[in-house]
CSV table of C-alpha atoms and ligand atoms in Angstrom, one decimal:
chain,number,residue,atom,x,y,z
A,232,MET,CA,131.2,118.7,68.2
A,233,ARG,CA,128.7,121.6,68.0
A,234,TYR,CA,126.1,119.2,66.6
A,235,ILE,CA,126.6,116.8,69.5
A,236,PHE,CA,126.2,119.7,71.9
A,237,LYS,CA,123.0,120.8,70.2
A,238,PHE,CA,121.7,117.2,70.3
A,239,ILE,CA,122.4,116.9,74.0
A,240,LEU,CA,120.6,120.2,74.6
A,241,LEU,CA,117.6,119.1,72.6
A,242,PHE,CA,117.4,115.8,74.5
A,243,LEU,CA,117.6,117.6,77.9
A,244,LEU,CA,114.9,120.0,76.8
A,245,LEU,CA,112.5,117.3,75.6
A,246,PHE,CA,113.2,115.3,78.8
A,247,THR,CA,112.4,118.3,81.1
A,248,LEU,CA,109.4,119.4,79.0
A,249,ASN,CA,107.8,115.9,79.3
A,250,PRO,CA,109.0,114.2,82.4
A,251,ALA,CA,105.8,112.1,82.8
A,252,SER,CA,105.8,110.6,79.3
A,253,SER,CA,107.5,107.3,80.4
A,254,GLU,CA,106.1,107.3,84.0
A,255,GLN,CA,104.0,104.3,84.9
A,256,ARG,CA,100.5,105.2,86.3
A,257,TYR,CA,98.2,102.8,88.1
A,258,VAL,CA,94.5,103.0,88.7
A,259,PHE,CA,92.6,101.1,91.3
A,260,LEU,CA,88.8,101.4,91.0
A,261,VAL,CA,86.8,99.8,93.8
A,262,THR,CA,83.0,99.4,93.9
A,263,ILE,CA,81.3,98.5,97.1
A,264,ASP,CA,77.9,97.2,95.9
A,265,GLY,CA,74.9,98.8,97.4
A,266,LEU,CA,76.8,101.1,99.8
A,267,ARG,CA,74.7,104.0,101.0
A,268,PRO,CA,77.1,106.9,102.0
A,269,ASP,CA,75.1,107.6,105.2
A,270,ALA,CA,76.1,104.1,106.3
A,271,ILE,CA,79.7,105.3,106.4
A,272,SER,CA,78.9,108.3,108.6
A,273,LYS,CA,76.5,106.5,110.9
A,274,THR,CA,78.7,103.5,111.4
A,275,ASN,CA,82.1,102.8,112.7
A,276,THR,CA,84.0,102.1,109.5
A,277,PRO,CA,87.4,103.2,110.7
A,278,ASN,CA,89.4,102.4,107.5
A,279,LEU,CA,87.0,104.2,105.1
A,280,THR,CA,86.7,107.1,107.5
A,281,GLN,CA,90.5,107.5,107.9
A,282,LEU,CA,90.9,107.1,104.2
A,283,MET,CA,88.5,110.0,103.6
A,284,GLN,CA,90.6,112.3,105.7
A,285,ARG,CA,93.5,111.6,103.4
A,286,SER,CA,91.4,111.9,100.2
A,287,SER,CA,89.3,114.1,98.0
A,288,PHE,CA,85.8,112.9,98.6
A,289,THR,CA,82.1,113.5,98.6
A,290,LEU,CA,79.3,111.5,100.3
A,291,ASN,CA,76.8,113.1,97.9
A,292,ALA,CA,77.6,111.8,94.4
A,293,SER,CA,74.9,110.3,92.3
A,294,THR,CA,74.4,107.1,90.3
A,295,VAL,CA,72.2,106.8,87.3
A,296,PHE,CA,68.5,105.7,86.9
A,297,PRO,CA,67.6,102.9,87.1
A,298,SER,CA,69.8,102.6,90.2
A,299,LEU,CA,70.7,99.0,89.5
A,300,THR,CA,74.0,97.1,89.4
A,301,MET,CA,74.5,96.6,85.7
A,302,PRO,CA,73.3,100.0,84.3
A,303,SER,CA,75.3,101.9,86.9
A,304,HIS,CA,78.5,99.8,86.5
A,305,THR,CA,78.1,100.4,82.7
A,306,SER,CA,78.0,104.2,83.3
A,307,LEU,CA,80.9,104.0,85.7
A,308,LEU,CA,83.1,102.2,83.2
A,309,THR,CA,82.0,103.9,80.0
A,310,GLY,CA,81.6,107.5,81.1
A,311,LEU,CA,78.1,107.5,79.5
A,312,ASP,CA,74.6,108.2,81.0
A,313,VAL,CA,72.0,105.4,80.6
A,314,LYS,CA,70.2,107.3,77.8
A,315,ASN,CA,73.4,107.0,75.8
A,316,HIS,CA,74.7,103.5,76.7
A,317,LYS,CA,71.2,102.1,76.7
A,318,HIS,CA,72.2,99.0,78.7
A,319,THR,CA,69.5,98.6,81.4
A,320,LEU,CA,69.5,94.8,81.5
A,321,ASN,CA,70.2,93.7,85.1
A,322,ASP,CA,68.5,90.2,85.3
A,323,TYR,CA,71.0,87.6,86.2
A,324,GLN,CA,69.6,84.8,84.0
A,325,GLN,CA,69.2,87.0,80.9
A,326,ILE,CA,72.8,88.2,81.3
A,327,ASN,CA,74.0,84.6,81.7
A,328,LYS,CA,72.3,83.7,78.4
A,329,LEU,CA,74.2,86.4,76.7
A,330,LEU,CA,77.5,85.3,78.3
A,331,ASN,CA,76.8,81.7,77.2
A,332,GLN,CA,76.5,83.1,73.6
A,333,LYS,CA,79.8,84.9,74.2
A,334,LYS,CA,78.1,88.3,74.0
A,335,TYR,CA,79.6,91.2,75.9
A,336,LEU,CA,79.0,94.9,76.4
A,337,PRO,CA,79.6,96.3,72.9
A,338,ILE,CA,80.7,99.8,74.1
A,339,ASP,CA,84.2,101.2,74.9
A,340,THR,CA,85.1,101.1,78.6
A,341,ILE,CA,88.2,102.2,80.6
A,342,PHE,CA,89.4,98.7,79.8
A,343,THR,CA,89.2,98.9,76.0
A,344,TYR,CA,90.6,102.5,76.1
A,345,GLY,CA,93.4,101.2,78.2
A,346,LYS,CA,94.0,98.3,75.8
A,347,GLN,CA,94.1,100.7,72.8
A,348,ASN,CA,96.9,102.5,74.7
A,349,ASN,CA,98.8,99.2,75.6
A,350,LEU,CA,97.7,99.1,79.2
A,351,LYS,CA,96.6,95.9,80.7
A,352,THR,CA,93.7,95.3,83.2
A,353,THR,CA,93.0,93.2,86.2
A,354,PHE,CA,89.2,92.7,86.8
A,355,ILE,CA,88.0,91.0,89.9
A,356,CYS,CA,84.3,90.8,90.7
A,357,GLY,CA,82.0,89.3,93.3
A,358,LYS,CA,79.0,88.8,91.1
A,359,ASP,CA,79.4,86.7,88.0
A,360,LYS,CA,77.1,88.8,85.9
A,361,LEU,CA,79.7,91.6,85.9
A,362,ARG,CA,81.7,89.5,83.5
A,363,PHE,CA,79.4,91.0,80.8
A,364,LEU,CA,81.3,94.3,81.2
A,365,ILE,CA,84.6,92.9,79.9
A,366,LYS,CA,85.1,90.7,76.8
A,367,PRO,CA,87.9,88.2,77.5
A,368,SER,CA,91.2,89.2,75.8
A,369,PRO,CA,94.9,88.4,76.5
A,370,GLU,CA,95.3,91.9,77.9
A,371,TYR,CA,92.8,91.2,80.7
A,372,ASN,CA,93.1,89.2,83.8
A,373,ILE,CA,89.5,88.4,84.8
A,374,LEU,CA,88.6,86.6,88.0
A,375,CYS,CA,84.9,86.5,89.1
A,376,TYR,CA,83.4,84.9,92.2
A,377,GLU,CA,79.8,84.0,92.7
A,378,ILE,CA,79.0,85.3,96.2
A,379,TYR,CA,75.7,83.4,96.6
A,380,ASN,CA,77.7,80.1,97.1
A,381,ASP,CA,79.8,81.3,100.0
A,382,ARG,CA,78.9,84.7,101.4
A,383,ASP,CA,81.2,84.6,104.4
A,384,ASN,CA,84.4,84.0,102.5
A,385,THR,CA,83.8,85.7,99.2
A,386,ILE,CA,84.9,89.2,100.3
A,387,GLN,CA,88.2,88.0,101.7
A,388,LYS,CA,88.7,85.8,98.6
A,389,ILE,CA,88.3,88.9,96.3
A,390,THR,CA,91.0,90.8,98.2
A,391,SER,CA,93.5,87.9,98.4
A,392,ALA,CA,92.9,87.0,94.7
A,393,PHE,CA,93.5,90.6,93.8
A,394,ILE,CA,96.7,91.0,95.9
A,395,SER,CA,98.2,87.8,94.6
A,396,ALA,CA,97.3,88.7,91.0
A,397,PHE,CA,98.9,92.2,91.5
A,398,LYS,CA,102.0,90.8,93.0
A,399,THR,CA,102.4,88.4,90.0
A,400,GLN,CA,101.7,91.0,87.4
A,401,ARG,CA,101.2,94.8,88.0
A,402,ASN,CA,98.6,95.9,85.5
A,403,ASN,CA,98.0,99.6,85.1
A,404,ILE,CA,94.2,99.3,85.3
A,405,ASN,CA,92.7,97.5,88.3
A,406,PHE,CA,89.0,97.0,89.0
A,407,ILE,CA,87.8,95.4,92.2
A,408,HIS,CA,84.1,94.8,93.0
A,409,TYR,CA,82.8,93.9,96.5
A,410,PRO,CA,79.3,92.3,96.3
A,411,GLU,CA,78.5,93.3,99.9
A,412,PRO,CA,76.7,95.0,101.5
A,413,ASP,CA,74.2,94.8,98.7
A,414,LEU,CA,73.4,91.2,99.3
A,415,SER,CA,72.9,91.7,103.0
A,416,GLY,CA,70.6,94.7,102.1
A,417,HIS,CA,68.4,92.4,99.9
A,418,ILE,CA,68.2,89.7,102.6
A,419,ASN,CA,68.2,91.8,105.8
A,420,GLY,CA,67.3,95.3,104.7
A,421,TRP,CA,69.4,98.4,104.0
A,422,MET,CA,70.9,100.0,107.1
A,423,SER,CA,69.9,96.9,109.2
A,424,ASP,CA,72.4,95.6,111.7
A,425,LYS,CA,73.4,92.8,109.4
A,426,TYR,CA,73.9,95.2,106.5
A,427,ILE,CA,76.2,97.4,108.7
A,428,GLU,CA,78.0,94.2,109.8
A,429,SER,CA,78.8,93.3,106.2
A,430,LEU,CA,79.9,96.8,105.4
A,431,LYS,CA,82.3,96.6,108.3
A,432,LYS,CA,83.7,93.4,106.8
A,433,VAL,CA,84.3,95.3,103.5
A,434,ASP,CA,85.9,98.1,105.5
A,435,ILE,CA,88.6,95.6,106.8
A,436,GLU,CA,89.3,94.5,103.2
A,437,ILE,CA,89.7,98.1,102.0
A,438,GLN,CA,92.5,98.5,104.6
A,439,LYS,CA,94.3,95.5,103.1
A,440,LEU,CA,94.2,97.3,99.7
A,441,ILE,CA,95.5,100.6,101.2
A,442,VAL,CA,98.4,98.7,102.9
A,443,LEU,CA,99.3,97.1,99.5
A,444,LEU,CA,99.3,100.5,97.8
A,445,GLU,CA,101.4,102.1,100.6
A,446,ASN,CA,103.9,99.2,100.8
A,447,GLU,CA,104.3,98.4,97.1
A,448,MET,CA,103.4,101.5,95.2
A,449,SER,CA,104.9,104.4,97.1
A,450,ASP,CA,107.3,105.1,94.3
A,451,ASN,CA,104.6,105.0,91.6
A,452,ASN,CA,101.9,107.4,90.7
A,453,TYR,CA,98.6,105.8,91.5
A,454,LEU,CA,94.9,106.7,91.8
A,455,LEU,CA,92.5,104.8,94.0
A,456,ILE,CA,88.8,105.5,93.6
A,457,ILE,CA,86.2,103.9,95.9
A,458,THR,CA,82.6,104.3,95.1
A,459,ALA,CA,79.3,102.4,94.9
A,460,ASP,CA,76.8,101.5,92.2
A,461,HIS,CA,73.6,102.5,94.1
A,462,GLY,CA,72.1,102.6,97.6
A,463,GLY,CA,68.9,101.0,98.8
A,464,THR,CA,65.9,101.0,101.2
A,465,GLU,CA,64.1,98.2,102.9
A,466,ASN,CA,65.1,95.2,100.7
A,467,THR,CA,65.4,96.8,97.4
A,468,HIS,CA,66.8,99.6,95.1
A,469,GLY,CA,66.3,100.8,91.5
A,470,SER,CA,64.2,104.0,92.0
A,471,LYS,CA,65.0,107.7,91.7
A,472,SER,CA,64.8,108.2,95.5
A,473,LYS,CA,67.7,110.0,97.2
A,474,GLU,CA,68.5,106.8,99.3
A,475,HIS,CA,68.8,104.7,96.1
A,476,MET,CA,70.7,107.4,94.0
A,477,THR,CA,73.2,108.8,96.4
A,478,ILE,CA,76.7,107.2,96.4
A,479,PRO,CA,80.1,107.9,98.0
A,480,TRP,CA,83.0,108.9,95.7
A,481,ILE,CA,86.4,108.8,97.4
A,482,ALA,CA,89.7,109.5,95.5
A,483,TYR,CA,93.1,108.8,97.0
A,484,GLY,CA,96.7,108.8,95.6
A,485,ASN,CA,100.0,110.6,95.5
A,486,SER,CA,98.7,113.3,93.1
A,487,VAL,CA,95.3,113.7,94.8
A,488,LYS,CA,94.5,116.5,97.3
A,489,LYS,CA,94.1,115.3,100.9
A,490,ASN,CA,91.3,116.1,103.2
A,491,TYR,CA,89.5,117.8,100.4
A,492,LYS,CA,85.7,117.8,100.4
A,493,ILE,CA,84.4,118.0,96.8
A,494,ASN,CA,81.6,120.4,96.7
A,495,ARG,CA,80.4,120.0,93.1
A,496,ASP,CA,77.9,117.5,91.8
A,497,ILE,CA,79.6,114.2,90.8
A,498,LYS,CA,77.9,111.7,88.6
A,499,ILE,CA,79.0,108.1,88.5
A,500,TYR,CA,79.9,108.6,84.8
A,501,ASP,CA,82.5,111.2,85.7
A,502,THR,CA,84.6,108.4,87.0
A,503,ALA,CA,85.7,107.0,83.6
A,504,PRO,CA,86.9,110.4,82.1
A,505,THR,CA,88.7,111.2,85.4
A,506,ILE,CA,90.6,107.9,85.2
A,507,LEU,CA,91.4,108.4,81.5
A,508,HIS,CA,92.7,111.9,82.3
A,509,PHE,CA,94.9,110.4,85.0
A,510,LEU,CA,96.3,107.8,82.6
A,511,ASN,CA,97.0,110.4,80.0
A,512,ILE,CA,94.6,108.8,77.6
A,513,LYS,CA,92.7,111.1,75.2
A,514,ILE,CA,89.1,111.4,76.4
A,515,PRO,CA,86.5,110.9,73.6
A,516,GLU,CA,84.2,113.9,73.1
A,517,SER,CA,81.2,111.6,73.1
A,518,LEU,CA,81.4,110.9,76.9
A,519,ASP,CA,78.8,112.4,79.2
A,520,GLY,CA,81.1,112.5,82.2
A,521,GLU,CA,83.6,115.2,83.1
A,522,VAL,CA,87.0,115.0,84.6
A,523,ILE,CA,86.9,115.9,88.3
A,524,ILE,CA,90.0,118.0,87.8
A,525,GLU,CA,89.9,119.8,91.1
A,526,ILE,CA,91.0,116.7,93.0
A,527,PHE,CA,94.5,116.7,91.5
A,528,ASN,CA,97.3,118.7,93.1
B,41,ZN,ZN1,74.5,96.6,92.9
């Protein structure tokens, strides 16, 4: 009898010491391609603006040099600076050649770390070349759309594909990439009326994601991070200039501080270790990024 009593005590002790061990955690990482943070403050983007008031955020985070889609997404997902991941290839056709040879990014990302910890990923992107960042595997649900074929509908397609995938199977790691307003910037110029118009369209999609989280995930611990890969000026980006390098970084969730303006420097490669920390995954020492610990309650 005494042994049973001791056993029950031990069980209760373990349970109270580690209440989060069996808790499900979900990450939603959203990149808005080519979003200059000053476009948020200068424009009426009601959903992003309202979200920021309920988030920990900065409009003064930095991407990596070269400020291009593939090197910066590689830093975002690996936690490494460019000098350490060494993947500066951004050319569409060259990446397509690699994909045709079934070659993918040969470095660990939040997706591979998740897989090593039995977590599955949903990966939705609006530029086909981003498929290079995730090698197909049964643990990954990968859906990519080529925006050049149908610019008007791609943004909505990305959101609806994500929502239906998530309703079918709730994976713990979720990556969603919106290809606008980058494309509009290349065609019409950064901060042009059409660039702002395409940002407003993305803003509407962001609200659909927030509604999904608030309706379906209120009982779960989730972390939403919204950021960008680079900014731009005129019809281009890639330089070390402030307008190309500065990005927004917005974190929202039930364990994240609300209405908290982050004052420290944030680099795009701080995102991966922050996500791993949230998911209770051991952070490799080799990463350049740091956990943005002050955002958590
Ligand atoms: Zn980009």
